[in-house]
Amino acid sequence: MTFRTALGKIIMIALTFLVFSARPASAQSPGDPPPPPAERIHRIENGLPPIKISDTDPPLQLSLANLMEMYKVPGLSIAVIDNYKIAWAKAYGVTEAGATTPVTPRTLFMAGSIAKTPTAAAALYLVQHGKLSLDQNVNEQLKSWKVPENNFTAQQKVTLRRILSHTAGTTVHGFPGYESGDTLPTLVQILNGEDPANSPAVRVIHIPGTEWNYSGGGVLIEQQLMIDVTGKPFTQLMREILFDKIGMQDSTYQQPLPADRAAHAASGTYSTGFTVEGKWHIYPEMAAGGLWTTPSDLARFAIEVALSKHGKSNRVLSQSTAQEMLKPQFDPVKQIALGDAQHPDRMGLGFFLGDATRPDLFGHIGDDEGFQAMLVMFADSGQGAVIMANSENGILFGDFLIAQIAKEYGWKNYLPPNRPEIGSGSALRLVAREKGIPAAIEVFRRMKKENARPYTVNQETLISLAYELYTGHKVQDAIAILDVEIHEFPQYWNAYDSLGELYADTGDTQRAIQNYEKSVQLKPDNQGGIAALKKLKSLNK
């Protein structure tokens, strides 16, 4: 792993983005959530502990605003759920990097794979009304396309229950979408992997019902099934079955997005801070990843499912259907959405579920080109949150914000998912910027000694800081940081590999060779280092 590849997801300091709060109460529509309580919001936005610099210097505070700046997140939108109601919603930043249009709570974001959860609810509505069966072979009702039979389907069949629980044995994890101007495939062409589709054919490669494999491809079978049994377009179905019934007025599966909706949509942003070409990708794979929505609308959906579980609402699902949706179908699953290695997720029908220590937890995460989102809901306490961002760092920020919301609102049994988190790296970048490199080095050493969350450090912490400094043209500062890295972690191969790459890029061939040789000595299978050494030695002859 090289200096760049190990840290390709580490974000450099970017332009400062303005932070905009939710609209004032006077500008609210009747269905809007109330404005956020100022004190609670302030604690959530500033939830990281102050960073001690020295006994004489005042501490520094990492706020949501400077974190958005560091990680090049143009816009964020949040909805907090408490006691089965939207307690408040708030928006931050701008709809597009470098622009000035503020995000509002009604700005549209792409939900990524969270799109699968309203789709699942609508499919269960059709089951509830006798249009579909959970446990029938889907080929008996599919008309426009059939699941190709093979050895895996000889004894067990693809059913709606298995599709919703990702146990149907189907292929294709996710979809890249299509750039503006591309020729869009039909749903049948996508299922068959035919031009102009840019994804493989959806096929059965495991015996249905025997194992769990996340499959967006299976959800497209679900989409086709819903269309075939109702004779209605998918976008119309979702509006009639779900959106109109529970007031999700800012949600649509329309792909491409119509002009009137596009005017209120955020533009996707890569982790580098650059806007997605054409602002966003188009997803004809609507059921799997084509939902445009807001945190408030997704919160309304989560509340409806939770209330339905307890028989307190039946606008879409009956109590028994909602309970079936939130009942574990497979335990545990191989993908982490809500838990960690010690508390692995289970799978319901459409939703990831908490483990046995958090049996009422349900939710999903989503990732489309330049967008990421998170939905978390506790069905029994009526608490939850939805975070959406026009950034590939949205889940990173979602984990950070949900942890702060959970602390502020006293969520029981909450635990952070097992993913990279905002903490020491961000703190050191702020210290380096505000107080200089020597101060950042001293703070790092203190963090390493104290080893306390959220400011724990590891072998990559200083390397990420060096990368940011180097890409900001502060070469000597980057070298100084990597010298400390080598002192602190003298047996870590990537410390030398990183310094070797830095020296190679700056033309110091001799020092580059020395550090690459040490890297390969510590990690003999470091193929990148071996290749770099071969190239450098040939140039040095």
Coordinates of C-alpha atoms in Angstrom, one line a residue:
M1 CA 0.0 0.0 0.0
T2 CA 1.6 3.3 -1.1
F3 CA 1.5 6.7 0.4
R4 CA -1.3 7.8 -1.9
T5 CA -3.3 4.6 -2.1
A6 CA -3.3 4.2 1.6
L7 CA -4.7 7.7 2.0
G8 CA -6.7 8.3 -1.1
K9 CA -9.8 8.8 1.1
I10 CA -8.1 11.3 3.4
I11 CA -9.4 14.7 2.5
M12 CA -7.3 17.9 2.1
I13 CA -8.2 21.3 3.5
A14 CA -10.6 23.1 1.2
L15 CA -12.5 26.3 0.7
T16 CA -14.6 27.3 3.7
F17 CA -18.2 26.6 3.2
L18 CA -20.9 28.8 4.8
V19 CA -23.1 27.1 7.4
F20 CA -26.8 27.8 7.1
S21 CA -29.3 26.9 9.7
A22 CA -32.9 25.8 9.0
R23 CA -35.4 28.3 7.8
P24 CA -36.9 30.5 10.6
A25 CA -40.2 29.6 12.0
S26 CA -41.9 32.4 10.0
A27 CA -40.8 30.8 6.7
Q28 CA -42.1 27.3 7.6
S29 CA -44.8 25.4 5.8
P30 CA -47.5 23.8 8.0
G31 CA -46.0 20.3 7.6
D32 CA -42.4 21.4 8.4
P33 CA -40.7 20.2 11.7
P34 CA -40.2 22.8 14.4
P35 CA -36.9 24.8 14.5
P36 CA -34.1 23.2 16.4
P37 CA -33.6 23.9 20.1
A38 CA -30.5 26.1 20.1
E39 CA -28.7 24.6 23.1
R40 CA -29.1 21.0 22.0
I41 CA -28.0 21.8 18.5
H42 CA -24.9 23.6 19.8
R43 CA -23.8 20.6 21.8
I44 CA -24.3 18.3 18.9
E45 CA -22.4 20.5 16.5
N46 CA -19.5 20.9 19.0
G47 CA -19.6 17.4 20.5
L48 CA -15.9 16.6 20.2
P49 CA -13.8 17.4 23.4
P50 CA -11.7 20.5 23.2
I51 CA -8.1 19.9 22.1
K52 CA -5.5 20.7 24.7
I53 CA -2.5 22.5 23.2
S54 CA -0.4 23.3 26.3
D55 CA -0.9 24.4 29.9
T56 CA -0.8 28.1 28.7
D57 CA -2.6 28.0 25.3
P58 CA -6.4 27.9 25.2
P59 CA -7.8 24.7 23.8
L60 CA -9.1 24.4 20.2
Q61 CA -12.6 23.2 19.4
L62 CA -13.5 21.0 16.5
S63 CA -16.9 22.2 15.3
L64 CA -19.2 20.8 12.6
A65 CA -18.3 23.9 10.5
N66 CA -14.6 23.4 10.4
L67 CA -15.0 19.6 10.0
M68 CA -17.1 20.2 6.9
E69 CA -14.3 22.5 5.6
M70 CA -11.6 19.9 6.3
Y71 CA -13.4 17.1 4.6
K72 CA -14.8 19.1 1.7
V73 CA -18.4 18.4 2.5
P74 CA -20.4 21.1 0.7
G75 CA -23.8 20.4 2.3
L76 CA -25.5 18.4 5.1
S77 CA -29.1 17.9 6.1
I78 CA -30.3 16.4 9.4
A79 CA -33.6 15.3 10.9
V80 CA -33.8 14.1 14.5
I81 CA -36.6 11.9 15.7
D82 CA -37.7 11.9 19.3
N83 CA -40.9 10.3 20.8
Y84 CA -42.0 9.2 17.3
K85 CA -42.0 12.8 16.0
I86 CA -39.5 14.9 14.0
A87 CA -38.0 16.9 16.9
W88 CA -36.2 19.2 14.5
A89 CA -34.5 19.4 11.1
K90 CA -31.6 21.6 10.1
A91 CA -29.4 22.1 7.0
Y92 CA -25.8 23.2 6.6
G93 CA -23.6 24.4 3.8
V94 CA -24.3 24.8 0.1
T95 CA -26.0 22.7 -2.6
E96 CA -22.8 22.6 -4.7
A97 CA -19.1 23.1 -4.0
G98 CA -18.1 26.6 -4.7
A99 CA -21.6 27.9 -5.1
T100 CA -23.7 30.0 -2.7
T101 CA -27.1 28.5 -2.7
P102 CA -27.8 27.3 0.8
V103 CA -29.0 23.8 1.6
T104 CA -32.4 23.9 3.3
P105 CA -34.3 21.1 5.0
R106 CA -36.2 20.6 1.8
T107 CA -33.1 20.3 -0.5
L108 CA -33.2 17.0 -2.3
F109 CA -30.4 14.5 -1.8
M110 CA -29.9 11.0 -3.3
A111 CA -30.5 8.3 -0.7
G112 CA -28.4 5.6 -2.3
S113 CA -29.3 2.1 -1.0
I114 CA -31.8 3.5 1.5
A115 CA -34.0 3.5 -1.6
K116 CA -34.5 -0.2 -0.9
T117 CA -36.4 0.4 2.3
P118 CA -39.4 2.3 1.0
T119 CA -39.4 -0.1 -1.9
A120 CA -39.6 -3.0 0.5
A121 CA -42.5 -1.3 2.4
A122 CA -44.4 -0.8 -0.9
A123 CA -43.8 -4.5 -1.9
L124 CA -45.1 -5.6 1.5
Y125 CA -48.2 -3.4 1.0
L126 CA -48.9 -5.4 -2.2
V127 CA -48.4 -8.6 -0.2
Q128 CA -50.8 -7.3 2.4
H129 CA -53.4 -6.6 -0.3
G130 CA -53.0 -10.0 -2.1
K131 CA -51.1 -8.7 -5.1
L132 CA -47.9 -10.5 -4.2
S133 CA -46.8 -13.4 -2.1
L134 CA -43.7 -13.4 0.2
D135 CA -42.9 -17.1 -0.4
Q136 CA -44.1 -17.8 -3.9
N137 CA -41.6 -18.3 -6.8
V138 CA -41.4 -14.9 -8.4
N139 CA -41.3 -16.4 -11.9
E140 CA -45.0 -17.3 -11.4
Q141 CA -45.9 -13.6 -11.4
L142 CA -43.2 -12.0 -13.5
K143 CA -44.4 -11.2 -17.0
S144 CA -41.9 -8.9 -18.7
W145 CA -38.8 -10.9 -17.6
K146 CA -38.1 -14.2 -15.8
V147 CA -35.3 -15.3 -13.5
P148 CA -33.2 -17.7 -15.6
E149 CA -33.4 -21.2 -14.1
N150 CA -30.1 -23.1 -13.4
N151 CA -28.7 -25.7 -11.1
F152 CA -29.0 -23.3 -8.1
T153 CA -32.8 -22.9 -8.6
A154 CA -33.5 -26.6 -9.2
Q155 CA -34.7 -27.2 -5.6
Q156 CA -35.1 -23.7 -4.1
K157 CA -36.6 -20.7 -5.8
V158 CA -36.2 -16.9 -5.8
T159 CA -39.0 -15.5 -3.6
L160 CA -39.9 -12.0 -2.6
R161 CA -38.9 -12.8 1.0
R162 CA -35.5 -13.9 -0.1
I163 CA -35.0 -10.8 -2.3
L164 CA -36.0 -8.5 0.6
S165 CA -33.6 -10.3 3.0
H166 CA -30.8 -10.6 0.4
T167 CA -30.9 -14.4 0.6
A168 CA -32.2 -15.0 -3.0
G169 CA -28.7 -15.9 -4.2
T170 CA -28.7 -13.2 -6.8
T171 CA -25.8 -11.2 -8.2
V172 CA -24.8 -7.5 -8.6
H173 CA -24.1 -5.7 -5.3
G174 CA -24.7 -2.2 -6.6
F175 CA -24.8 0.1 -9.6
P176 CA -22.7 3.0 -10.8
G177 CA -25.5 5.0 -12.4
Y178 CA -25.2 6.8 -15.7
E179 CA -23.8 10.2 -16.6
S180 CA -26.0 12.9 -17.9
G181 CA -26.3 12.4 -21.7
D182 CA -25.8 8.7 -21.6
T183 CA -28.3 6.4 -23.3
L184 CA -30.3 4.8 -20.5
P185 CA -31.2 1.1 -20.5
T186 CA -34.6 -0.3 -19.8
L187 CA -35.1 -2.3 -16.6
V188 CA -35.1 -5.6 -18.6
Q189 CA -31.8 -4.6 -20.3
I190 CA -30.3 -4.0 -16.9
L191 CA -31.6 -7.4 -15.6
N192 CA -30.0 -9.0 -18.7
G193 CA -26.8 -7.0 -18.6
E194 CA -27.5 -5.9 -22.2
D195 CA -26.2 -2.7 -23.9
P196 CA -26.5 0.1 -22.9
A197 CA -26.5 -1.3 -19.4
N198 CA -23.2 -0.8 -17.5
S199 CA -23.7 -3.6 -15.0
P200 CA -23.6 -7.4 -15.3
A201 CA -26.7 -9.5 -15.7
V202 CA -28.7 -10.4 -12.6
R203 CA -28.4 -14.1 -12.1
V204 CA -28.7 -16.7 -9.3
I205 CA -25.3 -18.0 -8.2
H206 CA -26.2 -19.5 -4.8
I207 CA -29.0 -21.8 -3.8
P208 CA -31.8 -19.4 -2.7
G209 CA -32.4 -19.3 1.0
T210 CA -29.0 -20.8 2.0
E211 CA -26.8 -17.7 2.5
W212 CA -26.7 -13.9 2.7
N213 CA -25.3 -11.8 -0.1
Y214 CA -26.2 -8.2 -0.5
S215 CA -27.8 -7.8 -3.9
G216 CA -29.1 -4.7 -5.5
G217 CA -29.7 -6.9 -8.5
G218 CA -32.3 -8.8 -6.6
V219 CA -34.1 -5.6 -5.7
L220 CA -34.5 -4.9 -9.5
I221 CA -36.3 -8.2 -9.8
E222 CA -38.6 -6.9 -7.0
Q223 CA -39.1 -3.6 -9.0
Q224 CA -40.0 -5.6 -12.1
L225 CA -42.4 -7.8 -10.1
M226 CA -44.2 -4.8 -8.7
I227 CA -44.6 -3.3 -12.1
D228 CA -45.9 -6.6 -13.6
V229 CA -48.5 -7.4 -11.0
T230 CA -49.9 -3.8 -10.9
G231 CA -49.5 -2.7 -14.5
K232 CA -48.3 0.7 -13.2
P233 CA -45.0 2.6 -13.6
F234 CA -42.7 2.2 -10.5
T235 CA -42.6 5.9 -9.8
Q236 CA -46.4 6.1 -9.8
L237 CA -46.7 3.0 -7.6
M238 CA -44.4 4.5 -4.9
R239 CA -46.2 7.8 -4.9
E240 CA -49.6 6.1 -4.5
I241 CA -48.7 3.4 -2.1
L242 CA -46.3 5.3 0.2
F243 CA -45.4 8.9 -0.5
D244 CA -48.9 10.4 -0.7
K245 CA -50.2 8.4 2.2
I246 CA -47.6 9.6 4.8
G247 CA -46.8 13.0 3.5
M248 CA -43.4 12.4 1.8
Q249 CA -44.0 15.3 -0.6
D250 CA -40.3 15.9 -1.3
S251 CA -39.6 12.3 -2.4
T252 CA -39.5 10.8 -5.9
Y253 CA -38.0 7.8 -7.7
Q254 CA -38.1 9.7 -11.0
Q255 CA -35.0 9.1 -13.1
P256 CA -33.9 11.4 -14.6
L257 CA -35.0 14.0 -12.2
P258 CA -37.6 16.4 -13.7
A259 CA -36.5 20.0 -14.1
D260 CA -38.9 21.3 -11.4
R261 CA -37.4 18.9 -8.9
A262 CA -33.8 19.3 -10.1
A263 CA -34.0 23.0 -9.2
H264 CA -34.2 22.0 -5.5
A265 CA -31.5 19.2 -5.6
A266 CA -28.0 19.2 -4.3
S267 CA -25.0 18.3 -6.6
G268 CA -22.9 15.2 -5.8
T269 CA -19.4 15.8 -4.6
Y270 CA -16.3 13.5 -4.6
S271 CA -14.1 13.3 -1.6
T272 CA -11.6 15.5 -3.4
G273 CA -14.2 18.3 -3.3
F274 CA -14.9 18.2 -7.0
T275 CA -18.5 18.2 -8.2
V276 CA -19.8 15.1 -10.1
E277 CA -19.9 15.7 -13.8
G278 CA -23.4 16.7 -14.7
K279 CA -24.1 17.3 -10.9
W280 CA -25.3 13.7 -10.3
H281 CA -25.6 10.3 -11.9
I282 CA -28.9 8.9 -13.2
Y283 CA -30.2 5.6 -11.7
P284 CA -32.8 3.8 -13.8
E285 CA -32.2 1.1 -11.1
M286 CA -34.8 3.1 -9.1
A287 CA -35.8 0.5 -6.5
A288 CA -32.2 -0.2 -5.6
G289 CA -30.7 3.3 -5.5
G290 CA -32.8 5.9 -7.4
L291 CA -34.6 7.7 -4.6
W292 CA -34.4 11.5 -4.3
T293 CA -35.6 12.7 -0.9
T294 CA -34.9 14.7 2.3
P295 CA -34.1 13.6 5.9
S296 CA -37.5 14.8 7.0
D297 CA -39.3 12.6 4.5
L298 CA -37.2 9.6 5.4
A299 CA -37.8 10.4 9.1
R300 CA -41.6 10.3 8.4
F301 CA -41.2 6.9 6.8
A302 CA -39.1 5.5 9.7
I303 CA -41.7 6.9 12.2
E304 CA -44.5 5.3 10.2
V305 CA -42.8 1.9 10.2
A306 CA -42.1 2.1 13.9
L307 CA -45.7 3.2 14.8
S308 CA -47.1 0.4 12.6
K309 CA -45.0 -2.2 14.5
H310 CA -46.9 -1.1 17.6
G311 CA -50.3 -0.9 16.0
K312 CA -50.4 2.8 16.3
S313 CA -50.7 3.6 12.6
N314 CA -51.8 1.6 9.6
R315 CA -51.6 4.1 6.7
V316 CA -49.4 1.7 4.7
L317 CA -48.6 -1.4 6.7
S318 CA -50.6 -3.3 9.2
Q319 CA -49.1 -4.2 12.6
S320 CA -48.5 -7.8 11.6
T321 CA -46.9 -6.8 8.3
A322 CA -44.6 -4.2 10.0
Q323 CA -43.6 -6.8 12.6
E324 CA -42.7 -9.2 9.8
M325 CA -40.7 -6.5 8.1
L326 CA -38.7 -5.9 11.3
K327 CA -38.3 -9.6 12.2
P328 CA -34.8 -11.1 11.7
Q329 CA -34.7 -13.2 8.5
F330 CA -31.0 -13.9 8.6
D331 CA -28.6 -13.6 11.5
P332 CA -25.9 -12.4 11.4
V333 CA -25.1 -10.7 8.1
K334 CA -21.6 -10.1 6.6
Q335 CA -22.0 -6.4 6.0
I336 CA -21.9 -3.7 8.8
A337 CA -24.5 -1.0 8.6
L338 CA -25.6 -0.5 12.2
G339 CA -23.3 -2.5 14.4
D340 CA -19.8 -3.7 14.8
A341 CA -17.8 -7.0 14.9
Q342 CA -19.1 -7.8 18.4
H343 CA -22.6 -6.7 17.6
P344 CA -23.2 -7.8 14.0
D345 CA -26.3 -6.7 12.1
R346 CA -29.2 -9.0 11.4
M347 CA -31.4 -8.7 8.3
G348 CA -35.1 -8.0 8.1
L349 CA -37.2 -7.4 5.1
G350 CA -35.5 -4.4 3.5
F351 CA -33.9 -3.1 6.7
F352 CA -30.8 -4.0 8.5
L353 CA -31.6 -4.8 12.2
G354 CA -29.7 -4.5 15.4
D355 CA -28.4 -7.6 17.2
A356 CA -30.1 -9.2 20.2
T357 CA -28.8 -6.4 22.5
R358 CA -30.7 -3.9 20.4
P359 CA -33.6 -5.8 19.0
D360 CA -35.7 -2.7 18.1
L361 CA -33.1 -1.0 16.0
F362 CA -33.6 -0.8 12.3
G363 CA -32.0 1.3 9.5
H364 CA -29.9 1.4 6.4
I365 CA -27.0 3.3 4.8
G366 CA -26.8 4.6 1.3
D367 CA -24.1 5.5 -1.3
D368 CA -24.7 7.0 -4.7
E369 CA -22.1 8.8 -6.9
G370 CA -21.2 11.9 -4.8
F371 CA -23.9 11.3 -2.1
Q372 CA -24.1 9.3 1.1
A373 CA -26.9 9.0 3.7
M374 CA -27.8 7.2 6.9
L375 CA -31.1 6.2 8.5
V376 CA -31.3 4.9 12.1
M377 CA -34.4 4.3 14.1
F378 CA -35.3 2.6 17.4
A379 CA -38.8 1.3 17.1
D380 CA -39.6 0.9 20.8
S381 CA -38.3 4.2 22.0
G382 CA -39.3 6.3 19.0
Q383 CA -35.8 7.8 18.7
G384 CA -33.8 8.1 15.5
A385 CA -32.1 10.3 13.0
V386 CA -31.5 10.7 9.3
I387 CA -28.3 12.3 7.9
M388 CA -27.9 13.1 4.2
A389 CA -24.9 14.8 2.5
N390 CA -23.8 15.7 -1.1
S391 CA -20.4 14.2 -0.4
E392 CA -18.6 10.9 -0.4
N393 CA -17.8 11.6 3.3
G394 CA -21.5 11.6 4.2
I395 CA -21.4 8.3 6.2
L396 CA -18.3 9.5 8.1
F397 CA -20.2 12.6 9.1
G398 CA -23.4 10.6 9.7
D399 CA -21.6 8.4 12.2
F400 CA -20.2 11.4 13.9
L401 CA -23.5 13.3 14.1
I402 CA -25.6 10.3 15.1
A403 CA -23.1 9.6 18.0
Q404 CA -23.6 13.1 19.2
I405 CA -27.4 13.0 18.8
A406 CA -27.5 9.6 20.6
K407 CA -25.5 11.2 23.5
E408 CA -27.7 14.3 23.6
Y409 CA -31.0 12.4 23.5
G410 CA -29.9 9.5 25.7
W411 CA -30.4 6.7 23.3
K412 CA -30.1 3.4 25.2
N413 CA -27.8 0.7 23.9
Y414 CA -26.4 2.9 21.1
L415 CA -22.9 1.9 19.9
P416 CA -20.9 3.4 17.0
P417 CA -20.6 1.2 13.9
N418 CA -17.2 -0.3 13.1
R419 CA -16.1 2.3 10.5
P420 CA -13.4 5.0 10.3
E421 CA -14.4 7.9 12.5
I422 CA -13.8 11.6 12.9
G423 CA -11.3 12.1 15.8
S424 CA -7.6 12.4 16.2
G425 CA -6.7 13.0 12.5
S426 CA -9.1 16.0 12.3
A427 CA -7.8 17.4 15.5
L428 CA -4.2 17.2 14.4
R429 CA -5.0 19.0 11.1
L430 CA -6.7 21.8 13.0
V431 CA -3.8 22.1 15.4
A432 CA -1.3 22.1 12.6
R433 CA -3.3 24.9 10.8
E434 CA -3.9 27.0 13.8
K435 CA -0.7 26.4 16.0
G436 CA 1.9 25.0 13.7
I437 CA 3.7 21.6 13.2
P438 CA 5.6 21.5 16.5
A439 CA 2.3 21.9 18.4
A440 CA 0.6 19.2 16.3
I441 CA 3.5 16.8 17.1
E442 CA 3.2 17.5 20.8
V443 CA -0.6 17.0 20.7
F444 CA 0.0 13.7 18.8
R445 CA 2.3 12.4 21.5
R446 CA -0.1 13.3 24.2
M447 CA -2.9 11.6 22.4
K448 CA -0.8 8.5 21.9
K449 CA 0.0 8.4 25.6
E450 CA -3.5 9.0 26.8
N451 CA -5.1 6.6 24.2
A452 CA -8.6 7.9 24.9
R453 CA -11.5 8.1 22.4
P454 CA -12.3 10.0 20.3
Y455 CA -8.6 11.0 20.1
T456 CA -7.0 7.7 19.8
V457 CA -4.1 7.4 17.3
N458 CA -2.6 4.6 15.2
Q459 CA 0.1 4.0 12.7
E460 CA -1.7 5.9 9.9
T461 CA -2.6 9.1 11.9
L462 CA 0.5 11.0 11.1
I463 CA 0.8 9.7 7.6
S464 CA -2.6 11.2 6.8
L465 CA -1.5 14.5 8.2
A466 CA 1.7 14.4 6.1
Y467 CA -0.3 13.6 3.0
E468 CA -2.5 16.7 3.5
L469 CA 0.5 18.9 4.2
Y470 CA 2.3 17.6 1.1
T471 CA -0.7 18.1 -1.2
G472 CA -0.9 21.6 0.2
H473 CA 2.7 22.2 -1.0
K474 CA 4.2 22.1 2.5
V475 CA 6.8 19.6 1.7
Q476 CA 9.2 20.2 4.6
D477 CA 6.4 20.1 7.1
A478 CA 5.3 16.8 5.6
I479 CA 8.8 15.4 5.9
A480 CA 9.0 16.6 9.5
I481 CA 5.8 14.7 10.3
L482 CA 7.0 11.5 8.6
D483 CA 10.3 11.7 10.6
V484 CA 8.2 11.7 13.7
E485 CA 6.1 8.8 12.4
I486 CA 9.2 6.7 11.9
H487 CA 10.4 7.6 15.4
E488 CA 7.1 6.6 16.9
F489 CA 6.5 3.5 14.8
P490 CA 10.0 2.3 13.7
Q491 CA 8.8 -1.1 12.6
Y492 CA 5.9 0.1 10.4
W493 CA 6.7 -0.5 6.8
N494 CA 4.2 2.1 5.4
A495 CA 6.0 4.9 7.3
Y496 CA 9.1 4.3 5.2
D497 CA 7.1 3.6 2.1
S498 CA 5.3 6.9 2.5
L499 CA 8.5 8.8 3.0
G500 CA 10.1 7.1 0.1
E501 CA 7.3 8.2 -2.2
L502 CA 7.5 11.7 -0.9
Y503 CA 11.2 11.9 -1.6
A504 CA 10.8 10.3 -5.0
D505 CA 8.2 12.9 -6.0
T506 CA 10.5 15.7 -4.9
G507 CA 13.5 14.3 -6.8
D508 CA 15.6 13.1 -3.9
T509 CA 16.3 9.7 -5.4
Q510 CA 18.9 8.6 -2.9
R511 CA 16.7 9.1 0.2
A512 CA 13.7 7.7 -1.7
I513 CA 15.7 4.5 -2.3
Q514 CA 16.9 4.3 1.3
N515 CA 13.3 4.5 2.6
Y516 CA 11.8 2.1 0.1
E517 CA 14.6 -0.4 0.9
K518 CA 13.6 -0.2 4.6
S519 CA 10.0 -0.6 3.7
V520 CA 10.6 -3.8 1.7
Q521 CA 12.9 -5.1 4.4
L522 CA 10.0 -4.8 6.9
K523 CA 7.4 -6.0 4.4
P524 CA 9.0 -8.3 1.8
D525 CA 5.7 -8.6 -0.2
N526 CA 5.4 -4.9 -0.6
Q527 CA 5.0 -5.0 -4.4
G528 CA 4.5 -1.3 -4.8
G529 CA 7.8 -0.7 -3.0
I530 CA 9.6 -3.3 -5.0
A531 CA 8.4 -1.7 -8.2
A532 CA 9.4 1.8 -7.0
L533 CA 12.9 0.6 -6.1
K534 CA 13.4 -1.0 -9.5
K535 CA 12.4 2.2 -11.2
L536 CA 14.4 4.5 -9.0
K537 CA 17.6 2.3 -9.3
S538 CA 17.3 2.3 -13.0
L539 CA 17.1 6.1 -13.1
N540 CA 20.0 6.4 -10.7
K541 CA 22.5 4.4 -12.8

